[in-house]
Amino acid sequence: MKRAVLRSDKKFYFVMLRIGLALLIAFLVCQFPFDYIESVFYDARVRLKPISKGSGNIALIAVDPPTIERLHRVPNAKDHIQMMRRLKSAEPKAVVYLINPNEIVGSYDELETLAELWQSQENFLVAVNETAVRGDDDAFRLLPPFEKLSSMSSPRTSDLKLFARDDVTRRMFISYQEQLSLYPVVAGIFNPEAKDENKIRGLFELLGSNQVYIDFRPSLTYLPTSFSLLLEEGSAAPKAFRDKIVIVGRDIQTTSKDYARTPFSRELISMTWLELHANMIDTLILNSAPIRSPRWLDLLVTCLISLLTVYVVSSLKPTRGLTLLALSLIGYFLVGFLLFWLGGIWIAMAQPFLAVFVSYYFFIPYRLIIENRKSWEYYQKNKLLTQVEELKTNFLSMMSHDLKTPIARIQGMTDVVLKDPNPLSSRQREALETLAKSSQELLEFVSSILNLGRIESKQLELHLQSRDPNSLLTEAIDKLEHLAASKNIKIICEFEPLFSVKMDVDLMRQVFSNLVENAIKYSPENTSILITSEENDGKVVLQVSDQGVGIDEDELAHVFNKFYRSKTAKTSPTKGSGLGLYLAKYFVELHSGTISIDSRPGVGSTFSVELPTAPIK
Ligand code: ADP
């Protein structure tokens, strides 16, 4: 009782220790951000997410290779005037220039005309890849004649020094030192809430700025119109720009500044700066920025996953454990993906995944130690059992061996008295005959035990001789004739002439005797037994069929087991050791043969022995 309590105390202590270690691992893992791994999982979710439509409020104009081909140079002030006039006639809601006006070539007059044209356009904005501290109102002021144009901050926010450090753009500025950047202002034209930072989804603070993650759509979701198309004389103003936010930028691969790496691809020119702006502005128009899960939630999930891993490693079978772990990781990834796709929620993946690996590798040695100890205990138990088994076999064989001589002596003496010329009274004769029968049974039992001992100690050797199986069968029948006669059982023999077969005569004699004896033992009086022999397909087939009690179907598989006796046999007065068929099967198989049984309860049984005619090696 006390020991059981101690053991359960110990178990409780170990369980607590495991839980404690699992939580410690989770806690330690959560101390490190593993940003690069997290970014891989994040980007995978962005890429796998089905493409959703944009707001439809943004149109792009690109100075692209066809434009250069047509003009044989980059567009100059005159071209911009021409394009702007046409664009203006389409009445866009806003025009955002990603091209620095001060880089446009033209005469001062042309540039002034362009500046006036731009000023007369409603919501005209120049994007400046810069941030400015509060109060520095001149930071974005352009050089004359463009000094009156509104220019706004739209800085690069690639993860060059932060997060994954892979130069991929995932975030965008909303405001810096409480000054709104270009995106919320432009998006505010269609979604006035975009200008109110408290209403922007997924807003977070980073180094004095407020930012959000971009709700990305892959390249070419926003198809740009070529700048050159707007230069064509006489073509009507494209309706595609009516009431739209039109962004004008470059896509001529002359500078990496016009491109950005995105979660879709880490190539230097994965997406144009133009399209990136469309993505950013649409994120705010649709207010669909992804929200990153809070740290406490990440820690909780990591703890749970770590506990699961420790449970799996210390309690389940390795294959089942690994499958369960793999399934939970896949399941977790799927949940993460669905949350991102349907709810725009980004839950941490790196830490839970790493917690699995760390816990797994930390607890595997622990598991190995426990397994090792268990197998050592099994080994010791096994050793003990083998020793006990050996002792038992030795004892049995010694005992049976020593029993054989006194039994033989009893048999001899009984024989002498029975054959004595002096007449015996009928009671004396009866007593002597019972003595002879019992000693014969005892001898058979002792022989079976001896054979078993020989089998188990693997000391059995075959002494092969050529012998006609029919003659062996006849021998066995002759010896048991009187037993059959005592029950008025008729034995019918149908033997085909056979060639001699190489066999251990002693062992096969025991096999046949056992089958015939069983047929007599387990048959009622006044029945008959059919014994046949034939050659079939290079095999000698010997069959013993009786009209006896038969064997139940569920017991059939066991009759060849060591010491097995059927339920009916156990309750009937018929004696037996349950060793006969076990030995018979063993002996037949030593001859490369087979023994089988076909039986129906209440109808009878047929035992078949098949022996190969070819000599055994
Ligand atoms: P036993 O010494 O009990 O006969 P065996 O190994 O020879 O042991 O047989 C095992 C069991 O198989 C028997 O106890 C009996 O239940 C069943 N059995 C064997 N031969 C027959 C048969 N001819 N008819 C019915 N049952 C049989």
XYZ file of N, CA and C in Angstrom, residues 27 34-35 47 95 105 108 174 278 281 309 338 377 415 453 460 470 474 485 555:
60
model
N 8.638 29.127 -22.943
C 8.952 30.482 -22.495
C 10.280 30.960 -23.098
N 12.889 34.987 -33.845
C 13.028 34.123 -35.033
C 12.354 34.763 -36.240
N 12.692 36.053 -36.456
C 12.003 36.835 -37.477
C 12.082 36.240 -38.874
N 1.251 34.367 -50.111
C 1.259 33.788 -51.457
C 0.099 32.826 -51.662
N -4.441 62.703 -58.758
C -3.289 62.242 -59.535
C -2.073 62.263 -58.609
N 12.817 66.979 -67.904
C 13.598 67.897 -68.738
C 12.662 68.751 -69.591
N 12.128 76.334 -69.347
C 11.469 76.869 -68.157
C 9.996 77.134 -68.412
N 1.864 55.094 -41.959
C 0.607 55.834 -41.905
C 0.924 57.268 -41.481
N -0.320 51.151 -55.329
C -1.720 50.762 -55.508
C -2.136 49.830 -54.377
N -2.428 51.888 -51.041
C -3.604 52.768 -50.969
C -4.886 51.935 -50.858
N 3.851 18.217 -27.442
C 5.050 17.503 -27.898
C 5.608 16.645 -26.773
N -6.062 29.836 -42.603
C -7.478 30.225 -42.697
C -7.731 31.547 -41.978
N 14.894 -4.169 -17.722
C 14.043 -4.931 -16.797
C 13.465 -6.160 -17.501
N 3.872 -58.932 -16.653
C 3.896 -59.911 -17.744
C 4.236 -61.309 -17.228
N 10.869 -32.596 -23.924
C 12.155 -32.114 -23.412
C 13.197 -32.100 -24.502
N 16.817 -33.104 -30.673
C 16.212 -34.137 -31.511
C 16.946 -34.249 -32.841
N 2.703 -47.376 -45.605
C 1.574 -48.294 -45.351
C 1.904 -49.275 -44.234
N -0.031 -49.839 -40.749
C -0.554 -51.160 -40.366
C -0.061 -51.523 -38.966
N -11.428 -52.777 -30.680
C -12.344 -53.901 -30.464
C -13.135 -53.684 -29.180
N -12.053 -24.104 -31.631
C -10.957 -24.827 -30.960
C -9.979 -25.422 -31.965
